[in-house]
Amino acid sequence: MEVSALQNARYAYEPKLPGALARELEQIAPEYGDPTESIQDQEEIRRIFQYSYGKPLVTFTGGNNDKIRRKLTVAVILSGGQAPGGHNVIAGLFDGLKRGNGESKLYGFLGGPKGLLENKTLEIDARLIDQYRNTGGFDLIGSGRDKIETLDQCAAAMENAHALKLDAVVIIGGDDSNTNAALLAEYFLERGSPIQVISCPKTIDGDLKNEYIEVSFGFDTAVKLYSELIGNIERDANSAKKYWHFIKLMGRAASHIALECALQTQPNICLVSEEVEAKHQSLTEIVDQICASVVKRAENKEDFGVVLIPEGLVEFIPEMKKLIDELNDVMSLDAEHFGSLKGFDAQEQWLKGKLDPESWNLFRSLPADIAMQLLSDRDPHGNVQVSRIETEQLLMRMVKKRLGEMKKAGTYGGKFSSLGHFFGYEGRCAFPSNFDADYCYSLGVNAFALIASGLTGYLSSVRNLTAPADQWIAGGIPLTMMMNMEHRKGTRVPVIKKALVDLDGAPFKTFASLRDTWAVKTSFVYPGPIQYFGPPELCDRPTKTLLLEHPRKGGA
Ligand code: FBP
């Protein structure tokens, strides 16, 4: 296999480990805290997770772990969207297992959770894993968005796991996959199966975070990569002085990615979906907000700028959300018929009379291509796929129209020319930053230590991440501890709560205190590319979000 010079150099990178995991294996011993409760709905969650509820928090400290040299057979699953560092979780798990016992085995289930349901595996050996160390992507074993949640699926999973004589399954995924891991752990315990389930927090979106998870892996690399691109565009805008760039950024529902990129690059505007929802802002108000910046900058002869737009924005604008919810309902009620309609005109005709008049008028007022995108295929949960809606195009056109009206009214005298971009897939498979390479490898070694200590239903947790890696705290968080009950597809179910941007949190407040200046005065910052080799202040710098949420002890 031909590899790039950087890939070759990254093979040799040795990820840093928390002090507690870098010691002699026998000394990686679990220390148990008090029994835990779920964050909400304790009675219901306790009833659903009778066998796994209430376990204690675990921290690895010095001590004596006489179980750690057991021979183990483990299988790993990558679940959901790609995130930089996934291969390092597997590498850490592999190295932990082999250090523990040379005869231990690691399998990968192929293509995500489906691999467990269909028993499609690949044995991971030293030669294979060495080709994937410190590299991006999930291509070692692939990923998928299938779920393991029904009793039949859990039964198939148990049968296949027993056939492979597994001691444990490690599920690397986001909030939903971690919820599925909790259900699977409970299912195994209830049926007396000794197979352990451990999970790891993954998603570039950064929305799997709470008191116990400081950040999900992949966020660090993705935001640094997007910020490099945004900074380059800002510099181009500031050089050519003729374009407004509208940049949509991935992140599904939460705006963490857009907010972090804004903190790193100081664009003129960054929309935050959670704020739009909280303030009940309409599409027109958002357009007016952007126009206000364009007009002011034009008065200073600066007919250029940068606008950041979170991917999920449309679902947070109340009137658009209402429209999308109505579309989801009517389309799913008669999915077969809707699927048989040929062309947009026929679809539009069919919708007439089925939507509330307000939603119908909004639908009709949208540019045809955007309206068509709202009718495109739903994801497996019946939701619109926000990455396919060109919100940046919608806003560009609406801003242009509004500025045209203002020009006629004599309230705007500038020139407006705009370009749209979407940064998403570019960031999901980048070479993991040193932070993600270290964090992910640690999560993998830590997952091994949790398995070797006989634990199940735990999330591999590495905390204190703004301190140097040797001071990171490693341990396990009971999955049930992070759960509450929510309505999903019409039923009340236990889930790990998704973390949206907290409007009272330090990252948003910092942004809010600066944005009025950025809207008018060119304040761009150019972060440049991720640095993999060089001084720690360049290579190991955490995100601004992490630093603001978990300030370093002693400042800076
Ligand atoms: P995960 O939450 O599974 O990590 O995926 C997140 C994400 O990258 C979102 O940012 C984006 O909206 C979505 O996946 C795109 O999904 P797909 O890969 O199926 O196009």
XYZ file of C-alpha atoms and ligand atoms in Angstrom:
576
model
C 0.000 0.000 0.000
C 1.465 3.376 -0.990
C 1.243 5.948 1.784
C 1.925 9.676 2.009
C 4.976 11.093 3.773
C 2.756 12.428 6.575
C 1.057 9.063 7.029
C 4.467 7.418 7.312
C 5.573 9.960 9.869
C 2.338 9.570 11.843
C 2.835 5.788 12.145
C 5.803 6.557 14.369
C 3.897 8.994 16.623
C 3.569 7.637 20.151
C 0.337 8.842 21.739
C 0.564 10.235 25.255
C -1.259 8.367 28.024
C -2.756 9.448 31.363
C -0.325 8.680 34.185
C -2.778 6.144 35.659
C -2.687 4.071 32.443
C 1.040 4.430 31.776
C 2.091 2.528 34.903
C 2.833 -1.195 35.246
C -0.277 -3.117 34.153
C -0.873 -4.796 37.512
C -0.984 -1.355 39.090
C -3.888 -0.141 36.943
C -6.524 -0.829 39.547
C -10.106 0.442 39.732
C -11.153 2.558 42.677
C -14.924 2.561 43.184
C -17.028 5.572 44.161
C -20.518 5.523 45.658
C -23.511 3.995 43.840
C -24.874 6.387 41.196
C -28.294 7.637 40.060
C -29.400 8.652 36.571
C -29.455 12.408 35.896
C -33.289 12.386 35.799
C -36.271 10.026 35.854
C -34.500 7.763 38.352
C -37.459 5.469 39.048
C -38.187 4.733 35.388
C -34.541 4.248 34.450
C -33.960 1.981 37.467
C -36.973 -0.124 36.388
C -35.709 -0.459 32.800
C -32.095 -1.174 33.799
C -32.711 -3.475 36.757
C -29.403 -5.276 36.369
C -27.066 -2.446 35.428
C -28.527 0.572 37.264
C -26.704 2.362 40.044
C -23.152 1.116 39.527
C -20.378 3.237 41.033
C -18.089 5.628 39.223
C -14.693 4.058 38.579
C -11.300 5.760 38.574
C -8.057 3.982 37.764
C -5.449 4.611 40.399
C -2.445 2.753 41.722
C -3.172 -0.520 43.504
C -3.147 -4.151 42.567
C -5.248 -5.529 39.733
C -4.873 -9.315 39.704
C -7.375 -9.727 36.845
C -5.510 -7.639 34.308
C -3.457 -10.462 32.758
C -6.528 -12.525 31.798
C -6.684 -13.824 28.245
C -9.553 -11.922 26.611
C -11.445 -12.051 23.344
C -12.968 -8.688 22.486
C -14.747 -7.241 19.456
C -15.070 -3.593 18.548
C -17.743 -1.698 16.586
C -17.515 1.751 14.996
C -20.982 3.271 14.919
C -22.355 6.331 13.089
C -20.501 9.119 11.309
C -16.731 9.110 10.950
C -14.680 11.077 13.487
C -10.893 11.542 13.522
C -9.218 9.217 16.013
C -11.415 6.106 15.703
C -8.457 4.007 14.578
C -6.502 5.089 17.645
C -9.247 3.875 19.990
C -8.871 0.487 18.304
C -5.049 0.711 18.483
C -5.184 1.524 22.215
C -7.598 -1.334 22.835
C -5.391 -3.713 20.818
C -2.188 -2.679 22.621
C -3.880 -2.935 26.017
C -5.163 -6.416 25.254
C -1.813 -7.646 23.961
C 0.104 -6.096 26.836
C -2.268 -7.858 29.202
C -1.929 -11.236 27.538
C -0.232 -12.059 24.234
C -2.965 -14.611 23.492
C -5.817 -12.125 23.758
C -7.693 -11.453 20.522
C -9.377 -8.441 18.998
C -12.035 -8.657 16.305
C -13.690 -5.811 14.460
C -17.351 -6.098 13.481
C -17.574 -4.884 9.894
C -19.777 -2.024 8.731
C -20.985 -0.863 12.147
C -23.581 -2.496 14.432
C -24.865 -4.514 11.451
C -21.584 -6.471 11.584
C -22.565 -7.802 15.026
C -26.102 -8.630 13.887
C -24.832 -10.426 10.782
C -21.663 -11.806 12.354
C -19.277 -10.182 9.879
C -15.870 -9.892 11.496
C -12.222 -9.238 10.835
C -9.484 -10.297 13.223
C -7.189 -7.369 13.936
C -3.531 -8.312 14.254
C -0.377 -6.280 14.800
C 0.460 -5.982 11.109
C -2.986 -4.677 10.296
C -3.334 -2.187 13.144
C 0.140 -0.780 12.444
C -1.152 0.470 9.087
C -3.854 2.525 10.796
C -2.148 4.085 13.819
C -2.717 7.840 14.118
C -4.621 7.938 10.829
C -8.080 9.355 10.162
C -11.112 7.514 8.844
C -12.972 4.415 9.908
C -11.855 2.328 6.942
C -10.132 -0.360 9.033
C -13.520 -1.976 9.806
C -16.070 0.518 8.446
C -19.048 2.043 10.221
C -22.822 2.163 9.863
C -25.926 3.757 11.318
C -27.863 0.595 12.167
C -29.159 0.242 15.701
C -29.197 -2.639 18.154
C -32.266 -1.871 20.195
C -35.067 -4.384 19.711
C -35.173 -7.657 21.641
C -34.661 -9.614 18.406
C -31.585 -7.556 17.573
C -30.186 -8.024 21.093
C -30.825 -11.773 20.810
C -28.987 -11.942 17.451
C -26.135 -9.913 18.953
C -25.899 -12.270 21.919
C -25.919 -15.375 19.738
C -23.139 -14.044 17.507
C -21.075 -12.779 20.431
C -21.316 -16.205 22.098
C -20.389 -17.963 18.850
C -17.174 -15.904 18.779
C -16.606 -16.660 22.483
C -16.372 -12.966 23.216
C -15.602 -11.649 26.670
C -16.595 -8.120 25.681
C -17.951 -5.840 22.979
C -16.684 -2.259 22.674
C -19.074 0.170 20.958
C -17.556 3.415 19.709
C -20.339 5.887 18.974
C -22.444 8.959 19.731
C -25.349 9.464 22.129
C -27.667 6.970 20.419
C -24.982 4.279 20.090
C -24.073 4.708 23.756
C -27.745 4.330 24.642
C -27.788 1.131 22.584
C -24.652 -0.038 24.445
C -26.497 0.421 27.747
C -29.478 -1.610 26.462
C -27.178 -4.381 25.250
C -25.276 -4.511 28.561
C -28.593 -4.803 30.398
C -29.835 -7.502 28.007
C -26.693 -9.610 28.540
C -26.842 -9.224 32.331
C -30.541 -10.070 32.474
C -29.928 -13.304 30.588
C -26.937 -14.263 32.693
C -24.466 -13.772 29.846
C -20.957 -12.828 31.059
C -20.284 -10.734 27.922
C -19.316 -7.214 28.958
C -20.215 -4.048 27.056
C -18.043 -0.925 27.151
C -18.566 2.202 25.044
C -16.471 5.184 23.911
C -17.686 8.770 23.238
C -17.403 9.652 19.538
C -18.817 12.409 17.330
C -17.374 15.472 15.647
C -20.618 17.260 16.572
C -19.439 17.636 20.192
C -22.967 17.024 21.490
C -22.082 13.950 23.550
C -20.860 15.859 26.548
C -21.898 16.282 30.152
C -20.452 16.515 33.617
C -18.522 13.290 32.988
C -17.633 13.569 29.286
C -15.644 16.739 28.654
C -15.642 16.241 24.881
C -16.381 13.530 22.353
C -13.423 12.530 20.212
C -13.116 13.952 16.705
C -14.448 17.395 17.651
C -10.951 18.769 18.238
C -9.614 17.759 14.814
C -12.746 18.629 12.860
C -13.042 22.161 14.283
C -9.343 22.818 13.759
C -9.599 21.697 10.163
C -12.730 23.770 9.479
C -11.141 26.764 11.220
C -8.106 26.504 8.981
C -10.387 26.567 5.925
C -12.490 29.434 7.290
C -9.338 31.417 8.123
C -8.082 30.889 4.575
C -11.392 32.101 3.185
C -11.335 35.112 5.514
C -7.898 36.007 4.246
C -9.065 35.651 0.669
C -12.097 37.829 1.445
C -9.858 40.426 3.033
C -7.496 40.325 0.041
C -10.032 40.466 -2.795
C -12.530 42.579 -0.830
C -15.404 41.604 -3.105
C -17.237 38.581 -1.705
C -19.424 37.699 1.231
C -18.822 34.010 2.008
C -21.687 32.019 3.541
C -20.250 28.885 5.141
C -22.434 26.086 6.461
C -20.721 23.860 9.017
C -21.569 20.280 9.959
C -22.904 19.384 13.353
C -26.438 18.041 12.812
C -28.469 19.622 15.623
C -26.013 21.336 17.973
C -24.001 24.444 17.026
C -20.830 23.529 18.966
C -18.763 23.266 15.768
C -19.900 26.653 14.400
C -19.382 28.309 17.786
C -15.858 26.918 18.234
C -14.934 27.905 14.668
C -16.246 31.406 15.386
C -14.112 31.653 18.520
C -11.092 30.562 16.494
C -11.623 32.714 13.393
C -13.759 35.726 14.458
C -16.051 35.927 11.417
C -18.513 38.816 10.919
C -21.523 36.662 11.766
C -21.973 33.256 13.337
C -25.523 32.045 13.768
C -26.155 29.794 16.767
C -29.219 27.605 16.312
C -29.881 27.282 20.036
C -30.075 31.093 20.346
C -32.345 31.362 17.301
C -34.709 28.916 18.951
C -34.519 30.572 22.376
C -35.284 33.991 20.869
C -37.936 32.573 18.497
C -36.153 34.284 15.614
C -37.850 34.071 12.226
C -36.081 33.570 8.910
C -36.741 37.247 8.147
C -35.143 38.351 11.400
C -32.043 36.270 10.687
C -31.811 37.796 7.218
C -32.174 41.279 8.747
C -29.373 40.509 11.216
C -27.012 39.561 8.385
C -28.104 42.579 6.299
C -27.362 44.913 9.206
C -23.737 43.764 9.182
C -23.494 43.971 5.369
C -24.876 47.523 5.408
C -22.602 48.754 8.192
C -19.541 47.224 6.557
C -20.525 48.756 3.211
C -20.577 52.166 4.903
C -16.913 51.492 5.795
C -16.276 50.454 2.181
C -15.909 46.808 3.214
C -18.145 44.929 0.800
C -16.944 41.549 1.998
C -17.360 39.287 4.954
C -17.875 35.808 6.355
C -21.045 34.257 7.795
C -20.983 30.914 9.631
C -24.162 28.843 9.622
C -24.677 25.709 11.732
C -25.930 22.743 9.746
C -29.089 22.245 11.792
C -30.232 25.884 11.704
C -33.440 25.353 9.723
C -34.794 22.981 12.348
C -34.347 25.651 15.051
C -36.165 28.468 13.267
C -39.633 28.018 14.783
C -41.630 28.509 11.542
C -39.251 26.221 9.585
C -39.329 23.606 12.334
C -43.123 23.601 12.199
C -43.014 23.173 8.427
C -40.428 20.361 8.615
C -42.388 18.556 11.360
C -45.556 18.755 9.274
C -43.693 17.510 6.201
C -42.174 14.617 8.210
C -45.657 13.642 9.384
C -47.515 13.844 6.084
C -44.699 12.189 4.164
C -44.386 9.287 6.602
C -48.172 8.759 6.848
C -48.392 7.968 3.166
C -44.759 7.201 2.406
C -45.504 4.733 -0.369
C -47.731 7.092 -2.298
C -45.377 10.016 -1.752
C -42.476 7.888 -3.031
C -44.413 7.061 -6.199
C -44.948 10.727 -7.145
C -42.888 11.755 -10.150
C -41.232 15.145 -9.927
C -41.490 18.193 -7.688
C -44.673 19.567 -9.268
C -46.578 16.377 -8.482
C -45.197 16.358 -4.931
C -46.169 19.988 -4.409
C -49.649 19.347 -5.767
C -50.064 16.401 -3.379
C -48.970 18.513 -0.410
C -51.540 21.215 -1.113
C -54.229 21.132 1.547
C -52.188 18.761 3.725
C -50.118 21.510 5.391
C -51.315 24.186 7.746
C -51.874 27.420 5.676
C -48.957 29.196 7.390
C -46.572 26.327 6.620
C -47.929 26.037 3.090
C -47.240 29.730 2.440
C -43.726 29.399 3.834
C -43.114 26.292 1.715
C -44.308 28.132 -1.408
C -42.145 31.165 -0.618
C -38.931 29.094 -0.560
C -36.770 28.834 -3.677
C -37.814 25.655 -5.537
C -34.478 23.856 -5.053
C -34.591 24.418 -1.269
C -38.234 23.279 -1.133
C -37.176 20.153 -3.060
C -34.379 19.499 -0.560
C -36.954 19.604 2.237
C -38.774 16.767 0.470
C -35.687 14.607 -0.082
C -35.159 11.188 1.554
C -35.463 11.000 5.349
C -32.889 9.335 7.599
C -33.723 5.985 9.288
C -35.492 7.931 12.090
C -37.788 9.726 9.614
C -35.945 13.054 10.008
C -34.919 15.417 7.267
C -31.182 15.111 6.487
C -29.978 18.597 7.311
C -26.609 18.153 5.593
C -28.563 18.058 2.299
C -30.373 21.373 2.791
C -28.404 24.236 1.315
C -29.176 26.734 4.079
C -26.230 28.844 2.965
C -27.834 29.253 -0.479
C -31.211 30.055 1.049
C -29.747 32.804 3.247
C -27.564 34.199 0.451
C -30.559 34.595 -1.814
C -32.783 36.082 0.855
C -30.060 38.547 1.908
C -29.539 39.556 -1.716
C -33.256 40.138 -2.207
C -33.532 42.198 0.970
C -30.478 44.291 0.084
C -32.033 44.939 -3.325
C -35.116 46.330 -1.605
C -32.939 48.444 0.693
C -31.008 49.768 -2.268
C -34.251 50.891 -3.876
C -35.259 52.546 -0.611
C -31.867 54.285 -0.468
C -30.789 52.621 2.791
C -27.965 50.547 1.305
C -25.314 51.736 -1.095
C -22.828 48.868 -1.281
C -22.160 45.968 -3.662
C -23.179 42.493 -2.603
C -21.697 39.429 -4.209
C -21.787 36.128 -2.337
C -20.346 32.607 -2.449
C -21.603 29.541 -0.599
C -19.604 26.719 1.012
C -20.351 23.632 3.071
C -17.609 22.212 5.293
C -18.528 18.841 6.696
C -17.177 15.655 5.229
C -13.758 17.328 4.782
C -13.211 17.204 8.536
C -14.496 13.803 9.546
C -11.567 11.695 8.357
C -8.653 14.095 8.781
C -5.487 12.807 10.446
C -6.364 13.152 14.143
C -4.754 16.118 15.864
C -2.297 15.199 18.607
C -5.099 15.888 21.093
C -7.440 13.416 19.386
C -4.641 10.904 18.739
C -3.706 10.953 22.465
C -7.294 11.103 23.736
C -8.490 8.267 21.496
C -5.538 5.994 22.245
C -6.148 6.622 25.958
C -9.868 5.836 25.568
C -8.896 2.526 23.923
C -6.341 1.500 26.578
C -8.840 2.577 29.224
C -11.596 0.455 27.596
C -9.235 -2.519 27.889
C -8.625 -1.744 31.589
C -12.404 -1.568 32.219
C -12.905 -4.925 30.485
C -9.977 -6.551 32.275
C -11.415 -5.308 35.575
C -14.646 -7.181 34.815
C -16.878 -4.114 34.312
C -19.896 -3.821 32.020
C -22.329 -1.039 31.107
C -19.597 1.588 31.426
C -18.403 4.385 29.172
C -14.642 4.697 28.836
C -13.904 8.093 30.349
C -10.778 10.216 30.218
C -11.092 13.605 31.937
C -9.144 16.666 33.068
C -8.299 17.133 29.394
C -6.993 20.701 29.538
C -4.144 19.531 31.799
C -1.086 17.802 30.303
C -1.915 14.218 29.267
C -0.039 12.610 32.164
C -2.523 14.319 34.520
C -5.617 13.094 32.658
C -7.996 11.076 34.834
C -9.002 7.677 33.481
C -11.944 5.560 34.565
C -15.473 4.502 33.787
C -18.875 6.162 33.963
C -21.954 3.917 34.366
C -24.014 4.473 31.202
C -27.274 4.587 33.162
C -25.947 7.563 35.100
C -26.123 9.791 31.988
C -29.687 8.868 31.048
C -33.091 10.471 31.118
C -36.434 9.621 29.515
C -37.398 11.286 26.222
C -40.133 10.954 23.611
C -38.748 9.342 20.475
C -40.925 8.184 17.578
C -43.977 8.598 19.822
C -42.685 6.459 22.729
C -41.020 7.370 26.007
C -37.580 5.784 25.990
C -34.362 5.985 28.034
C -31.630 7.933 26.235
C -28.335 9.649 26.917
C -29.140 13.346 26.767
C -27.811 15.238 23.738
C -25.892 18.371 24.749
C -26.840 21.468 22.755
C -24.980 24.777 23.126
C -25.602 26.171 26.604
C -26.493 29.852 26.208
C -25.329 30.428 29.784
C -22.044 28.614 29.204
C -18.667 30.317 28.872
C -18.111 29.588 25.132
C -21.386 31.234 24.065
C -21.031 34.124 26.517
C -17.504 34.834 25.294
C -18.720 34.830 21.700
C -21.729 37.020 22.541
C -19.480 39.588 24.210
C -17.369 39.986 21.043
C -19.697 39.478 18.103
C -21.000 43.056 17.766
C -17.457 44.229 17.078
C -16.789 41.395 14.632
C -20.034 42.206 12.756
C -18.712 45.618 11.764
C -14.929 45.663 12.081
C -12.779 43.139 10.225
C -11.384 41.070 13.118
C -10.470 37.863 11.283
C -8.000 35.407 12.828
C -6.172 32.885 10.638
C -5.509 29.704 12.647
C -3.581 27.873 9.877
C -3.309 24.079 9.541
C -3.250 21.516 12.334
C 0.339 21.040 13.499
C 1.377 17.457 14.085
C 5.058 17.937 14.866
C 6.577 20.825 16.785
C 6.261 22.654 20.090
C 3.385 21.605 22.401
C 1.820 25.090 22.386
C 1.196 24.586 18.658
C 0.553 20.848 18.565
C -1.274 20.021 21.791
C -3.485 23.094 22.154
C -7.061 22.070 23.116
C -10.099 23.811 21.608
C -11.283 27.158 22.966
C -14.558 25.507 23.966
C -12.740 22.973 26.142
C -10.516 25.647 27.681
C -13.484 27.903 28.440
C -15.538 25.066 29.903
C -12.662 23.523 31.855
C -10.172 26.330 32.530
C -6.645 25.148 33.197
C -5.794 25.197 36.856
C -3.472 28.134 37.453
C -4.798 29.977 34.345
C -3.672 30.150 30.665
P -22.392 11.072 14.354
O -23.221 11.827 15.346
O -22.880 9.722 14.084
O -20.955 11.084 14.780
O -22.425 11.830 12.940
C -22.460 13.212 12.867
C -22.491 13.761 11.464
O -21.189 13.930 10.963
C -23.277 15.067 11.452
O -22.448 16.150 11.717
C -23.903 15.066 10.082
O -25.118 15.758 10.058
C -24.151 13.619 9.827
O -23.186 12.906 10.572
C -24.050 13.238 8.373
O -24.404 11.911 8.262
P -24.047 10.966 7.050
O -22.637 10.520 7.266
O -24.968 9.823 7.237
O -24.202 11.735 5.782
